[in-house]
Short mmCIF file of C-alpha atoms and ligand atoms in Angstrom, two decimals:
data_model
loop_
_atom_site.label_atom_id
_atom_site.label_comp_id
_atom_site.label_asym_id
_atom_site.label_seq_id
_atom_site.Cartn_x
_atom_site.Cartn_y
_atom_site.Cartn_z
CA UNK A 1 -51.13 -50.81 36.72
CA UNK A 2 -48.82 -50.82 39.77
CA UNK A 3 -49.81 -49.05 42.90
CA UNK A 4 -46.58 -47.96 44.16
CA UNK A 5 -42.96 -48.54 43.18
CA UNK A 6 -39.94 -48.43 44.92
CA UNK A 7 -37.19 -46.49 43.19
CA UNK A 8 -33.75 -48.38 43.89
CA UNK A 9 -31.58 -45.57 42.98
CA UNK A 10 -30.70 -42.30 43.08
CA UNK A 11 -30.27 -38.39 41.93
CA UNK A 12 -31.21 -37.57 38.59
CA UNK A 13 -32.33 -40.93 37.40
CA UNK A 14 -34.37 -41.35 40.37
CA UNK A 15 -36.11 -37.99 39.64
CA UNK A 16 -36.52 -39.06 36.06
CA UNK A 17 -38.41 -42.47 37.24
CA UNK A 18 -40.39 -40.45 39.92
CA UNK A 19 -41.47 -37.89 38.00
CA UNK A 20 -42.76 -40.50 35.27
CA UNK A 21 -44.69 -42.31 38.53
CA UNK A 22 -46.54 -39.25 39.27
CA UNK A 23 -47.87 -38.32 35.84
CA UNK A 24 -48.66 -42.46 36.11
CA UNK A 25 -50.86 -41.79 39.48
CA UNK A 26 -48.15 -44.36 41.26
CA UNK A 27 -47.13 -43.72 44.65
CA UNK A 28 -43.38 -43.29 45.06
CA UNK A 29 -41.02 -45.05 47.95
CA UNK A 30 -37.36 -43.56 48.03
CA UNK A 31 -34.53 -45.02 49.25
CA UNK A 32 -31.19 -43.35 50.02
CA UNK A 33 -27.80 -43.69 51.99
CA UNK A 34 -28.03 -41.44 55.87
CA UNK A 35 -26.13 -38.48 53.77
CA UNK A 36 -28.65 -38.84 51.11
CA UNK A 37 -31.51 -38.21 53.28
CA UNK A 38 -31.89 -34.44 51.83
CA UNK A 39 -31.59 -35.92 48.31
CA UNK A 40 -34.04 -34.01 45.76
CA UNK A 41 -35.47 -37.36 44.82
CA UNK A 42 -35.92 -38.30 48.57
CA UNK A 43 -37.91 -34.98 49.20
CA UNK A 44 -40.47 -35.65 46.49
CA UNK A 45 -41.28 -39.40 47.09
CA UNK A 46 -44.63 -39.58 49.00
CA UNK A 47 -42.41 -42.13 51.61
CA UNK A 48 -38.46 -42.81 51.61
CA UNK A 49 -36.74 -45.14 53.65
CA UNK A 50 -32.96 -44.69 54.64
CA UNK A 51 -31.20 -48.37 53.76
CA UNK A 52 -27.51 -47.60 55.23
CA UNK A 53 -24.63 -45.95 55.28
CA UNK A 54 -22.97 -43.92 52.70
CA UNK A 55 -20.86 -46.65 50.89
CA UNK A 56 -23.08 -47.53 47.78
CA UNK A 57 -21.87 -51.35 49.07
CA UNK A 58 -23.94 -50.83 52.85
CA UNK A 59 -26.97 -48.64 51.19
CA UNK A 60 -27.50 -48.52 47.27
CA UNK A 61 -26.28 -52.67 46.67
CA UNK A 62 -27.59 -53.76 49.61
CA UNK A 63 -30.08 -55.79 48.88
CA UNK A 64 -31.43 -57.10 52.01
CA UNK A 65 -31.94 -53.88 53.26
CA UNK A 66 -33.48 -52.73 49.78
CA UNK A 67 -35.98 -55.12 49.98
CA UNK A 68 -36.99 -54.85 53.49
CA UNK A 69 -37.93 -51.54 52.67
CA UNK A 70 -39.74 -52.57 49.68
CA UNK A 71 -42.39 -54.64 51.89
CA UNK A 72 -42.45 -52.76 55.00
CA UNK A 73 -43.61 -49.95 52.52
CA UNK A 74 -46.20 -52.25 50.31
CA UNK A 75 -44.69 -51.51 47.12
CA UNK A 76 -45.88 -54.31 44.61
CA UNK A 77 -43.29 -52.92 41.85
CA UNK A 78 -39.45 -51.72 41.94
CA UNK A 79 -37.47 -50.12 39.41
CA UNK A 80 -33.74 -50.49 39.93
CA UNK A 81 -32.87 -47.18 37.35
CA UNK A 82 -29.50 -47.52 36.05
CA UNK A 83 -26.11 -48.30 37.56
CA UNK A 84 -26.12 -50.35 40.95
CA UNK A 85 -28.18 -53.52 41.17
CA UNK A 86 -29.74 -52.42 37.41
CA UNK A 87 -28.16 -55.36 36.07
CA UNK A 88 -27.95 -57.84 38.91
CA UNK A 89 -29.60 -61.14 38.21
CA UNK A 90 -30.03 -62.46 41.41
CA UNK A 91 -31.33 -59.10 42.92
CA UNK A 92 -33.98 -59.34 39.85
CA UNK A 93 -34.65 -62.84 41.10
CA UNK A 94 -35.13 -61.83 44.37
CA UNK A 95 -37.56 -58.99 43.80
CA UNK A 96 -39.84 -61.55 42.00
CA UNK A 97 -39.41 -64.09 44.65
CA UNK A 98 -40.79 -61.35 47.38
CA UNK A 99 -43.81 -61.18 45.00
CA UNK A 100 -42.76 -57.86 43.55
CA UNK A 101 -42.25 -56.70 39.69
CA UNK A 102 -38.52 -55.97 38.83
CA UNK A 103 -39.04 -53.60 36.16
CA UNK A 104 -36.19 -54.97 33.37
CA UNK A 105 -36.23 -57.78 31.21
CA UNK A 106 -35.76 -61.75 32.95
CA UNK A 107 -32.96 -62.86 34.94
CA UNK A 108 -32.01 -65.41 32.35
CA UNK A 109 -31.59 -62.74 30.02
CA UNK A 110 -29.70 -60.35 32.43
CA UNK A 111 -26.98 -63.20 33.07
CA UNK A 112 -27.32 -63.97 29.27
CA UNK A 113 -25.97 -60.63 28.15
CA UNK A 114 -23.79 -59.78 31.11
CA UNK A 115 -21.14 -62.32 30.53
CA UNK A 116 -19.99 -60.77 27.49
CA UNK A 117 -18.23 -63.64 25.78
CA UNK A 118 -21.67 -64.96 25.73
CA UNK A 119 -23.19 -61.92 24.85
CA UNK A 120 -21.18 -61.94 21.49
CA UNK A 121 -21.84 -65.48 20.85
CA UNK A 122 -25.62 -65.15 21.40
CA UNK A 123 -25.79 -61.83 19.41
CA UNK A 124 -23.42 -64.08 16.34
CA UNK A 125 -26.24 -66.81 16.23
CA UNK A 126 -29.15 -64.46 15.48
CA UNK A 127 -26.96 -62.53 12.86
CA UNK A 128 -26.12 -59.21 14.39
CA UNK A 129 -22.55 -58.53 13.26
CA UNK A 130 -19.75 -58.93 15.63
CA UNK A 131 -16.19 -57.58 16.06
CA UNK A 132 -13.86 -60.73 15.06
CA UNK A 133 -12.00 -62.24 18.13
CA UNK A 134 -11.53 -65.34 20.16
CA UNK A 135 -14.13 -67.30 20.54
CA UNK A 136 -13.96 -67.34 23.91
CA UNK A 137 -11.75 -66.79 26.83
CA UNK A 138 -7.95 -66.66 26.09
CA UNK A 139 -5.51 -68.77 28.11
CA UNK A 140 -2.02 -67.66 27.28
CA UNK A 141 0.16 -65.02 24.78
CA UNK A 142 0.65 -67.99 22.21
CA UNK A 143 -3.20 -68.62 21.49
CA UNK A 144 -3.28 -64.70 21.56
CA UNK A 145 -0.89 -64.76 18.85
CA UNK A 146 -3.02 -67.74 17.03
CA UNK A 147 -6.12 -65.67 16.97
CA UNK A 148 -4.64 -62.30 16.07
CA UNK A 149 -3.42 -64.39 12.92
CA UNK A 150 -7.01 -64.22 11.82
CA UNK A 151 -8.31 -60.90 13.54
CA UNK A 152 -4.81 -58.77 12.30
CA UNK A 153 -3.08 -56.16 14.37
CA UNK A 154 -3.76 -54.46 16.69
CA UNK A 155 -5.99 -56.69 18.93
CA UNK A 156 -7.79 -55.40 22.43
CA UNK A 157 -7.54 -57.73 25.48
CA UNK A 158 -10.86 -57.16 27.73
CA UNK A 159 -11.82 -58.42 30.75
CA UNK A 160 -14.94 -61.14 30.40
CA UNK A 161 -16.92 -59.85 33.78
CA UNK A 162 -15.66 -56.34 32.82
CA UNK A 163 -17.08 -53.06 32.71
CA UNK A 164 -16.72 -49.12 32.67
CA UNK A 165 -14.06 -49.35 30.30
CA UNK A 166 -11.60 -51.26 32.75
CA UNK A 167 -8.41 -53.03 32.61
CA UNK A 168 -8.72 -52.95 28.26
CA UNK A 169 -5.16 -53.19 26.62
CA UNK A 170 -3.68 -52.93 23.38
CA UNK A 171 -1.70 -54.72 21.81
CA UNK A 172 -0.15 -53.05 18.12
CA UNK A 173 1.67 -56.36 16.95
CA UNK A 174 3.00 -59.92 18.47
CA UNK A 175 5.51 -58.15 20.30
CA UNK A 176 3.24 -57.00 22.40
CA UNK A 177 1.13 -59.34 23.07
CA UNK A 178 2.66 -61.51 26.13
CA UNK A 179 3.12 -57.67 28.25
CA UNK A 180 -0.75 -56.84 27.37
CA UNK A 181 -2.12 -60.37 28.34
CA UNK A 182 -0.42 -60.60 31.74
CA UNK A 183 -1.66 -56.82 32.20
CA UNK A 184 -4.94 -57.88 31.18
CA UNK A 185 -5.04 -60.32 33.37
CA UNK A 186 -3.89 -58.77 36.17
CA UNK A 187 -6.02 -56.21 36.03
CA UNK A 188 -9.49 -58.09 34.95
CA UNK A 189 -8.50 -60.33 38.64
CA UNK A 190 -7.88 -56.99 41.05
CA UNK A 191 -11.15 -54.94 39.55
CA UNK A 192 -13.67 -58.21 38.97
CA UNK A 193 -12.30 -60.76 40.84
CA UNK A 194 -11.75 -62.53 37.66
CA UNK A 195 -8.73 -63.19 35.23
CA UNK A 196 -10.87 -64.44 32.28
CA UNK A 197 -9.90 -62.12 29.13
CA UNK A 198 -10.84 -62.56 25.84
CA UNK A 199 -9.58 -60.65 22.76
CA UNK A 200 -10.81 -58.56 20.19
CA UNK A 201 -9.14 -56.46 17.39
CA UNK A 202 -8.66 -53.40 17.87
CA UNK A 203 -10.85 -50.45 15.63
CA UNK A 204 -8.32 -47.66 15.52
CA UNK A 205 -11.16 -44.76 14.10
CA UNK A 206 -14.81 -46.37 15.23
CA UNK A 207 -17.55 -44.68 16.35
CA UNK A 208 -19.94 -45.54 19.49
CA UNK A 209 -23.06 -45.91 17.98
CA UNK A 210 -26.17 -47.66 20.20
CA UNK A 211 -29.59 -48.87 19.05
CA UNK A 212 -32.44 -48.52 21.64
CA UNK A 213 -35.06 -51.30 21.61
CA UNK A 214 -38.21 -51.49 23.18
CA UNK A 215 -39.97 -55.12 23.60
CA UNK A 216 -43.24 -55.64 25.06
CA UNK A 217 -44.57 -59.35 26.81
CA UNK A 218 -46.61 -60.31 22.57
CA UNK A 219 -43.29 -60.45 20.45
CA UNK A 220 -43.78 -57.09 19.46
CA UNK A 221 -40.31 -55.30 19.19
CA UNK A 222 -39.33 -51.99 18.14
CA UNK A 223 -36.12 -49.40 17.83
CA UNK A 224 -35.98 -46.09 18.56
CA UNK A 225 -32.73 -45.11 16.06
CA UNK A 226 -29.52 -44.93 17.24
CA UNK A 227 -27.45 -42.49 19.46
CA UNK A 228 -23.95 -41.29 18.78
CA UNK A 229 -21.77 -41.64 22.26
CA UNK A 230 -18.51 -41.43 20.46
CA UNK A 231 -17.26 -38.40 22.71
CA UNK A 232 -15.90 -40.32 25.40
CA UNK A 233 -13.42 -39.99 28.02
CA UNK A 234 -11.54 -42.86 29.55
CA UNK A 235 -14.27 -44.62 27.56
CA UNK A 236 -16.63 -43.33 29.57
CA UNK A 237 -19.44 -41.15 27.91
CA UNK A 238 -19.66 -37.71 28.02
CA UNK A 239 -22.03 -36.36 25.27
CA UNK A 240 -24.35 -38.12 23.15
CA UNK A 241 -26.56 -36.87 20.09
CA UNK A 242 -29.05 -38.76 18.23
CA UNK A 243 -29.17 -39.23 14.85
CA UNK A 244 -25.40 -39.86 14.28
CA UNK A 245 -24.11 -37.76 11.46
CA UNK A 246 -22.40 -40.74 10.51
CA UNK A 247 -25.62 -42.86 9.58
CA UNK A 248 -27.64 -42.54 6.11
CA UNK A 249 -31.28 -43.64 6.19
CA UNK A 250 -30.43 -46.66 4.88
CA UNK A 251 -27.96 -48.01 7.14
CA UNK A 252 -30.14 -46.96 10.24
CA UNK A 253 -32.88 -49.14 8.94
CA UNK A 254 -30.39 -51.94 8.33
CA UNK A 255 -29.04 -51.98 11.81
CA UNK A 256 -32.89 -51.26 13.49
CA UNK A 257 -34.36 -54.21 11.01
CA UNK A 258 -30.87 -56.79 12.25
CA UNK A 259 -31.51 -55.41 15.93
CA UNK A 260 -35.28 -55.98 15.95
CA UNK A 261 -35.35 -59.47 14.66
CA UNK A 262 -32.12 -60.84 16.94
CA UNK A 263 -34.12 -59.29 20.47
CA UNK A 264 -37.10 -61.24 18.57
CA UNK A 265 -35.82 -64.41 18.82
CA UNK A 266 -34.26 -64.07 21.94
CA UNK A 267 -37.68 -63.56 23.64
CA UNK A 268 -36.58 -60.01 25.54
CA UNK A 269 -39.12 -57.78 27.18
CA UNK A 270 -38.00 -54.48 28.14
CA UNK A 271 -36.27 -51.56 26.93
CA UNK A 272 -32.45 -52.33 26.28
CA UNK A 273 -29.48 -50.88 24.30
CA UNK A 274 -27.60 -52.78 21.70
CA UNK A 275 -23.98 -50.97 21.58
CA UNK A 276 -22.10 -50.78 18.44
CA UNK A 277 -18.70 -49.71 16.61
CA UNK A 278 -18.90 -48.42 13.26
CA UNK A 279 -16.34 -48.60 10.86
CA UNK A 280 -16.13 -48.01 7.00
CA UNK A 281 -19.81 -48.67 7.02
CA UNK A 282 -19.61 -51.51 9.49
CA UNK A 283 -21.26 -52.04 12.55
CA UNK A 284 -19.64 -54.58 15.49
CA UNK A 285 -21.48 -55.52 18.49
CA UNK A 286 -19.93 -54.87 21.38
CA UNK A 287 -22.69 -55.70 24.07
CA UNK A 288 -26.21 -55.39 25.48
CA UNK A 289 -27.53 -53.14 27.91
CA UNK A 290 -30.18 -54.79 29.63
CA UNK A 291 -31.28 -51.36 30.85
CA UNK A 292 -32.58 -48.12 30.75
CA UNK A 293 -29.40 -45.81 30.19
CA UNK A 294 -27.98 -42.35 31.12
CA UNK A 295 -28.64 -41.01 27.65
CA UNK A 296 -32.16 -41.99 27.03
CA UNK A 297 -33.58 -38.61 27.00
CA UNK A 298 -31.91 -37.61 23.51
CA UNK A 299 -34.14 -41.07 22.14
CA UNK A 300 -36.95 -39.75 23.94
CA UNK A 301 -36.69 -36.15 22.27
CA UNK A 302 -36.41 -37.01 18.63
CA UNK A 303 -39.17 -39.68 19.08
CA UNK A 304 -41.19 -38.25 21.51
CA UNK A 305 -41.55 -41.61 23.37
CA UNK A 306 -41.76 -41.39 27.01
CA UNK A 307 -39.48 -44.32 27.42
CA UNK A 308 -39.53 -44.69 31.06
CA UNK A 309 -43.37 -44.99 30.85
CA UNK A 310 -43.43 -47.54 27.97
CA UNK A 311 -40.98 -49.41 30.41
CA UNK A 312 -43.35 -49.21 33.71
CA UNK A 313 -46.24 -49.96 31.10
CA UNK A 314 -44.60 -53.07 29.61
CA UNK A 315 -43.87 -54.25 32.88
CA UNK A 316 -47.67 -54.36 34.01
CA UNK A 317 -48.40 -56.21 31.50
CA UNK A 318 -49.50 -53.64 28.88
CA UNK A 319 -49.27 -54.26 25.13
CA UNK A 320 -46.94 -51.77 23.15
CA UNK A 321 -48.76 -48.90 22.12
CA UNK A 322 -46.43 -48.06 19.02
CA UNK A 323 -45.37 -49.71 16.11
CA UNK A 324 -42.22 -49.19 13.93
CA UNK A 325 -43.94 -47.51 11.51
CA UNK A 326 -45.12 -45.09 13.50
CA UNK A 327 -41.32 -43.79 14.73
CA UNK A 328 -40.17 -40.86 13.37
CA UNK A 329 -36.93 -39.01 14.27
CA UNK A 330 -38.13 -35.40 14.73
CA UNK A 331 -34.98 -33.28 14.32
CA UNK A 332 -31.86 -33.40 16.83
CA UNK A 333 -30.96 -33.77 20.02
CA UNK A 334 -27.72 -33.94 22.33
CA UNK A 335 -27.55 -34.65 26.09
CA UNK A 336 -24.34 -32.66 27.86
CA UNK A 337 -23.50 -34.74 30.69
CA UNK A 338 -22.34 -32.33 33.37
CA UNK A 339 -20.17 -33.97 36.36
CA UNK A 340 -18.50 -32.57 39.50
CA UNK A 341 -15.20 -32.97 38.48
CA UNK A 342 -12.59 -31.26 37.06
CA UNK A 343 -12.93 -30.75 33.39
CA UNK A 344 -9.11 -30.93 32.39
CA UNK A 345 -8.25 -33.62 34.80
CA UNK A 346 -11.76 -35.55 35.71
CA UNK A 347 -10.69 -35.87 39.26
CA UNK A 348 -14.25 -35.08 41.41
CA UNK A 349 -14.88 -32.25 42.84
CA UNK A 350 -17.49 -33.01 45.15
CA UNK A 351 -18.75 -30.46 47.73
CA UNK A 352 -21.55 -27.33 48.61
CA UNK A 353 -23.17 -26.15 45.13
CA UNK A 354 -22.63 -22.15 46.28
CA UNK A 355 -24.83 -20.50 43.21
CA UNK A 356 -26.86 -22.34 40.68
CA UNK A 357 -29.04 -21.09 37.72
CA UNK A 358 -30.43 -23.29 35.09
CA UNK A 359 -31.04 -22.37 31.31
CA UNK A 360 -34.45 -22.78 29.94
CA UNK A 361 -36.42 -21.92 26.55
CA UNK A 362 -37.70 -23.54 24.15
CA UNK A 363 -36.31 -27.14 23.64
CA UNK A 364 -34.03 -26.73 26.59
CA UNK A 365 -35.08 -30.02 29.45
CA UNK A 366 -32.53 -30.47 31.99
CA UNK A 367 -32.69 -33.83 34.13
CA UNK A 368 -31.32 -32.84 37.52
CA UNK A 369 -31.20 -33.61 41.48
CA UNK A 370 -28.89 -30.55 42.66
CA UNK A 371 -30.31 -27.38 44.23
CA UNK A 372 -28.70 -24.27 45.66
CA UNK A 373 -26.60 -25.01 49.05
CA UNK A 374 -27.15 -28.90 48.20
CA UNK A 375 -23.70 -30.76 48.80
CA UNK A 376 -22.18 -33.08 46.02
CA UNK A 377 -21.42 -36.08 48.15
CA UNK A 378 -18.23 -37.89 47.69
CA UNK A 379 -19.08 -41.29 47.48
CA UNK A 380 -21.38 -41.71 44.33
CA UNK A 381 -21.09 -41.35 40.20
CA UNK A 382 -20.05 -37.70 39.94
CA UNK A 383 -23.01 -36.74 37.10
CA UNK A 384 -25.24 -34.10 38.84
CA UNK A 385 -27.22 -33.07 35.77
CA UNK A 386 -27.83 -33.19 32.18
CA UNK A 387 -28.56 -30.62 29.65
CA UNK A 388 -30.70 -32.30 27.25
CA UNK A 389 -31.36 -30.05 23.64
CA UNK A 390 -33.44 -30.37 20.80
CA UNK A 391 -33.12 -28.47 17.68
CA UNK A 392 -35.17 -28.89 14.48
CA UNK A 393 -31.70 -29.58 12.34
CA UNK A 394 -28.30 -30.36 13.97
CA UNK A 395 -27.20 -26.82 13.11
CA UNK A 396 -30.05 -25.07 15.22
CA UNK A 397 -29.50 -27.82 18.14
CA UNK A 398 -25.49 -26.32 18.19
CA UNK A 399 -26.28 -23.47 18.38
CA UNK A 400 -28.67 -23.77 21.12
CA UNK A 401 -26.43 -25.92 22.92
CA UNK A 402 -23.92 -22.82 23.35
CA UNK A 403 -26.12 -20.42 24.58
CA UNK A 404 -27.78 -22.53 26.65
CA UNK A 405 -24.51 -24.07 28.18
CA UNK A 406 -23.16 -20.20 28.83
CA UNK A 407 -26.47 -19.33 30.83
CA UNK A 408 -25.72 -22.10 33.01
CA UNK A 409 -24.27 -20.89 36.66
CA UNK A 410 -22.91 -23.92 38.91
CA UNK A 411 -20.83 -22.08 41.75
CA UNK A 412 -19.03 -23.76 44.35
CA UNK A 413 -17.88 -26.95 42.71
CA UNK A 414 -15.94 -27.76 39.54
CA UNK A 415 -17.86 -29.07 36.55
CA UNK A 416 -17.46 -30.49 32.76
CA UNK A 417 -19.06 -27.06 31.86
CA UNK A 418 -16.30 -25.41 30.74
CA UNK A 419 -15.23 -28.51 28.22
CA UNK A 420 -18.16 -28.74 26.60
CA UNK A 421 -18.67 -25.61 25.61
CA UNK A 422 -14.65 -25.39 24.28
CA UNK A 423 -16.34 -28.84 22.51
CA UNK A 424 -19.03 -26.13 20.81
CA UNK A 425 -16.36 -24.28 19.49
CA UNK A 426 -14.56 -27.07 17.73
CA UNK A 427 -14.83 -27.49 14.22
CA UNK A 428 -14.49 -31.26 14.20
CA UNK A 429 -17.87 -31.52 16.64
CA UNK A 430 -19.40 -28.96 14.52
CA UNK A 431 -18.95 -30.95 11.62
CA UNK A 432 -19.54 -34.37 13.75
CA UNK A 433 -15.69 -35.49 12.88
CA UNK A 434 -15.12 -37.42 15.38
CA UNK A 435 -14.68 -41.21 16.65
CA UNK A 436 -14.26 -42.51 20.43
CA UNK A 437 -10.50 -41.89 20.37
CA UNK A 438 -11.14 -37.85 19.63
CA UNK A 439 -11.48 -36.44 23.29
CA UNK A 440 -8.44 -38.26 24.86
CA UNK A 441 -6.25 -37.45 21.29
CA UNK A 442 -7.41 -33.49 21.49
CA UNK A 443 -7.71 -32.92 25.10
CA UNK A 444 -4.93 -30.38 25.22
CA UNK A 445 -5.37 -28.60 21.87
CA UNK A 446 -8.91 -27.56 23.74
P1 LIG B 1 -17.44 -51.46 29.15
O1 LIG B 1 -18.42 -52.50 29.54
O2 LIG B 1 -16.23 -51.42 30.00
O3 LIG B 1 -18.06 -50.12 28.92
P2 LIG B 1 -17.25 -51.89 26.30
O4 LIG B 1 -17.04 -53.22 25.65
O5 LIG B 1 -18.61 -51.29 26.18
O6 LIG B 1 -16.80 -52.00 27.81
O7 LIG B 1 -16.21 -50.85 25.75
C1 LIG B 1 -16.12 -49.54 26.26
C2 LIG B 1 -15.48 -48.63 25.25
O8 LIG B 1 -14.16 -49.11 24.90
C3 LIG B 1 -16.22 -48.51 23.93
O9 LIG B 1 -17.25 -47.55 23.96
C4 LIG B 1 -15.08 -48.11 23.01
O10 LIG B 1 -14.80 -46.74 23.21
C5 LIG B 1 -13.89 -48.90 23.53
N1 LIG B 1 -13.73 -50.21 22.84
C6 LIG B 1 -14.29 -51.40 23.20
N2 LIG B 1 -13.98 -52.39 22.32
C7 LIG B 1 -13.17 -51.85 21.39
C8 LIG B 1 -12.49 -52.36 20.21
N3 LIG B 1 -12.59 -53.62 19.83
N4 LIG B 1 -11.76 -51.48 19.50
C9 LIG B 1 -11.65 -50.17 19.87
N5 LIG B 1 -12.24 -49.63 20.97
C10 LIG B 1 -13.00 -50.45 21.72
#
C-alpha cells in the first residue's frame, strides 16, 4: 500500500480523499492556491505545500509546480480528485514518469474517452447503445442536413473537445440548421480552442442516468447501479438520487451486464462513470467519465462500498474485494448539491460564511470544507457542500431530505438551499417526474 499521497485538489473532494487516507494509515500532502492556505483540507493534511496563485491556471493546473511538490514531499502516490487535471492525459503521464502512481485508469484510456467522437465510436464497437448521429465531425450545414435525414428532427450540434454543457445548440428542423452550425462552431473555437462539432439528435424528454463501474488490474469488473442526475441546471447537475425511479430491475441489470462487458474488453482499471439518456426504455451513451465524480457518495450509500478506497486499493495493486453478486442496493439515497450562488439566478455568491449549522441524525453524511468565518473564494467551482441522505424507501429518504435541508443554517452567503427544498415540495420530484429539461422549464413556477 502507498505511503503517502498527494491530493491534487481541493475542498470537499479533497476532504473526501483525505479522510479515506487516514482510515488507510497514508500520510496526506495538500496542495492549495496562497488564498487557499486556510482551506479545511489544507489544515488536516499532515504536510501541504502552497503551488501558486489563486487562478486555478497558476496553482490547481499547474503541473510543474504540482509535481515539484509531489517529490520534494516523497509522496510515491497522487490522486488528482475530480475536476482540474482529473482527466488530463499527459499530467497522468507525467506522474508515472516521476515514478509516482496516478490514481485513475491509463493515459491511453483517458485520451480514448475524452475525445468524445471517439468515445462513441469505441463504446458502438463493444455494443453499448449509442445516440444516432454523425459519425464523426461535421464540416458544413449541407452534411448536417444529410445526417439529420437519418437521425430526424431536432438534432444537437456539440462541440468534440467539449465539456460542462458548453456551446450545445439545437436545431428543430433544416431551417435551422446553417444558424446552429456556425453557432456551434463559433462557440466550440472561443471555449476549446477547437471548431470540430459533431451532431447528435436531439432527446426532447430523456433522463440523465449514469452507471458506476469499478475495474480492478485481473479483468474483474463490476457496477455499482445507476444514479439519476436528471435535475440539472444549464446542464449542469444539481441533485442526484440512486436508484432512478425510472429503472425496473430488469433494465438495471441490462445496462450493468452491457456496461460490464464493454469496460471488459476495453482493458480499464479504475472506477469510472458511463453516462446515459434514457428514453422510452432506451438508453444512449453519451460519454465516459474516466473519474471519480461529484455524486459518488449516493453509490457509496446504497452499496455501502467505500469507493474512494476500492480506488486507492486498485491502484496498489490490490485485487477487487467484491463481486457482482455480492452488490446490493440497500434503500435510497440523494446527494443535494449546495453552491454559493444565487438560487434563482446561479450567479456566485462568494464571500465570509457569517453563521453555519449542519443537520445530522441518522442517515444524514454531509461532505464539506466550509467552517464558520471561512471565506468562499471567488475563483473556484462554487459547490461548498453536499447533503448526502439515505432512507430505507424513497418515501422515508424525502422526507428526511426536508427536515434535514430546513435545519441547515448557512449565513452570510447565498446558497441553492432555498431551491431545493421548494424542489421537496414539488409533486413532480416527489413522484420522480422529471427529465433533464424539468429545472430550466419550471424554474419560475418554483
Ligand atoms: P458535457 O461534457 O458538456 O457535460 P454531455 O455530452 O455530458 O456534455 O451533455 C451534458 C448534458 O447535455 C446532458 O446531461 C444532457 O442534459 C444534455 N444533452 C447532451 N446530449 C443530448 C442529446 N442528444 N439530447 C438532449 N440533451 C442532451
Amino acid at each position: 500500500m502507498f505511503k503517502k499521497i498527494l491530493i491534487a485538489n481541493r475542498g470537499d473532494i479533497a476532504i473526501r480523499i483525505l479522510r479515506c487516507c487516514k482510515e488507510m494509515n497514508i500520510n496526506t500532502v495538500a496542495v492549495h492556491s496562497v488564498i487557499d492556505s486556510n482551506l479545511m483540507n489544507v489544515l488536516l493534511a499532515d504536510e501541504s505545500v502552497c503551488i501558486g496563485p489563486n487562478k486555478s491556471f497558476d496553482s490547481y493546473l499547474n503541473i510543474g509546480s504540482i509535481l515539484s511538490a509531489a517529490e520534494l514531499t516523497g509522496a510515491d502516490a497522487l490522486h488528482p480528485g475530480v475536476g482540474f487535471l482529473s482527466e488530463n492525459e499527459k499530467f497522468a503521464r507525467m506522474v508515472s514518469d516521476h515514478n509516482m502512481k496516478f490514481i485513475g485508469p491509463d493515459p491511453e484510456h483517458i485520451a480514448l474517452m475524452g475525445d468524445k467522437i471517439t468515445a462513441k465510436k469505441t463504446m458502438a464497437s463493444f455494443g453499448v447503445p449509442v445516440v444516432k448521429g454523425s459519425d464523426g465531425a461535421v464540416e458544413s450545414p449541407e452534411m448536417a442536413e444529410e445526417i439529420a435525414k437519418t437521425t430526424g428532427y431536432p438534432v444537437l450540434f456539440k462541440a468534440t473537445s467539449g465539456g460542462g454543457g458548453k456551446g450545445m445548440k439545437v436545431a428543430n428542423d433544416s431551417s435551422e440548421v446553417s444558424n446552429a452550425f456556425k453557432m456551434a462552431k463559433s462557440e466550440a473555437k472561443a471555449n476549446f480552442g477547437d471548431d470540430n462539432i459533431y451532431m447528435e439528435r436531439y432527446l426532447s424528454d430523456p433522463r440523465h442516468i449514469e452507471i458506476q463501474i469499478i475495474a480492478d488490474n485481473y479483468g474483474n469488473v463490476v457496477h455499482l447501479g445507476e444514479r439519476d442526475c436528471s435535475i440539472q441546471r444549464n446542464h449542469q447537475k444539481l441533485m442526484e438520487e440512486s436508484p432512478s425511479v425510472a429503472l425496473s430491475p430488469e433494465k438495471r441489470e441490462e445496462i450493468g451486464e452491457i456496461v460490464t462487458k464493454a469496460v471488459k474488453k476495453m482493458g480499464y482499471v479504475g472506477v469510472g462513470t458511463l453516462e446515459f439518456l434514457y428514453e422510452n426504455g432506451e438508453f444512449f451513451f453519451m460519454e465516459m467519465n474516466t473519474r471519480l465524480q461529484v455524486e459518488h457518495p449516493v453509490t457509496e450509500i446504497v452499496t455501502g462500498i467505500d469507493i474512494v478506497k476500492e480506488q486507492i486499493k486498485i491502484a496498489s495493486g490490490e485485487k477487487l474485494s467484491f463481486s457482482q453478486e455480492d452488490v446490493k442496493i440497500n434503500g435510497h439515497a440523494i446527494e443535494f448539491r449546495i453552491n454559493a450562488e444565487n438560487s434563482e439566478t446561479f450567479i456566485p455568491s462568494p464571500g465570509k460564511i457569517e453563521e453555519l449549522y449542519f443537520p445530522g441524525g441518522n442517515g444524514i453524511r454531509i461532505d464539506s470544507h466550509i467552517y464558520r468565518e471561512y471565506v468562499v473564494p471567488q475563483f473556484y467551482d462554487s459547490l461548498i457542500a453536499k447533503i448526502i441522505i439515505h432512507g430505507r424507501d424513497r418515501d422515508e429518504c424525502l422526507a428526511k431530505s426536508k427536515r434535514a435541508l430546513s435545519e441547515l443554517v448557512i449565513d452570510g452567503i447565498s446558497t441553492t438551499t432555498n431551491l431545493h427544498l421548494k424542489l421537496l415540495q414539488n409533486k413532480d420530484i416527489v413522484r420522480g417526474e422529471y427529465n433533464i429539461h424539468w429545472l430550466m422549464n419550471n424554474l419560475e413556477n418554483l
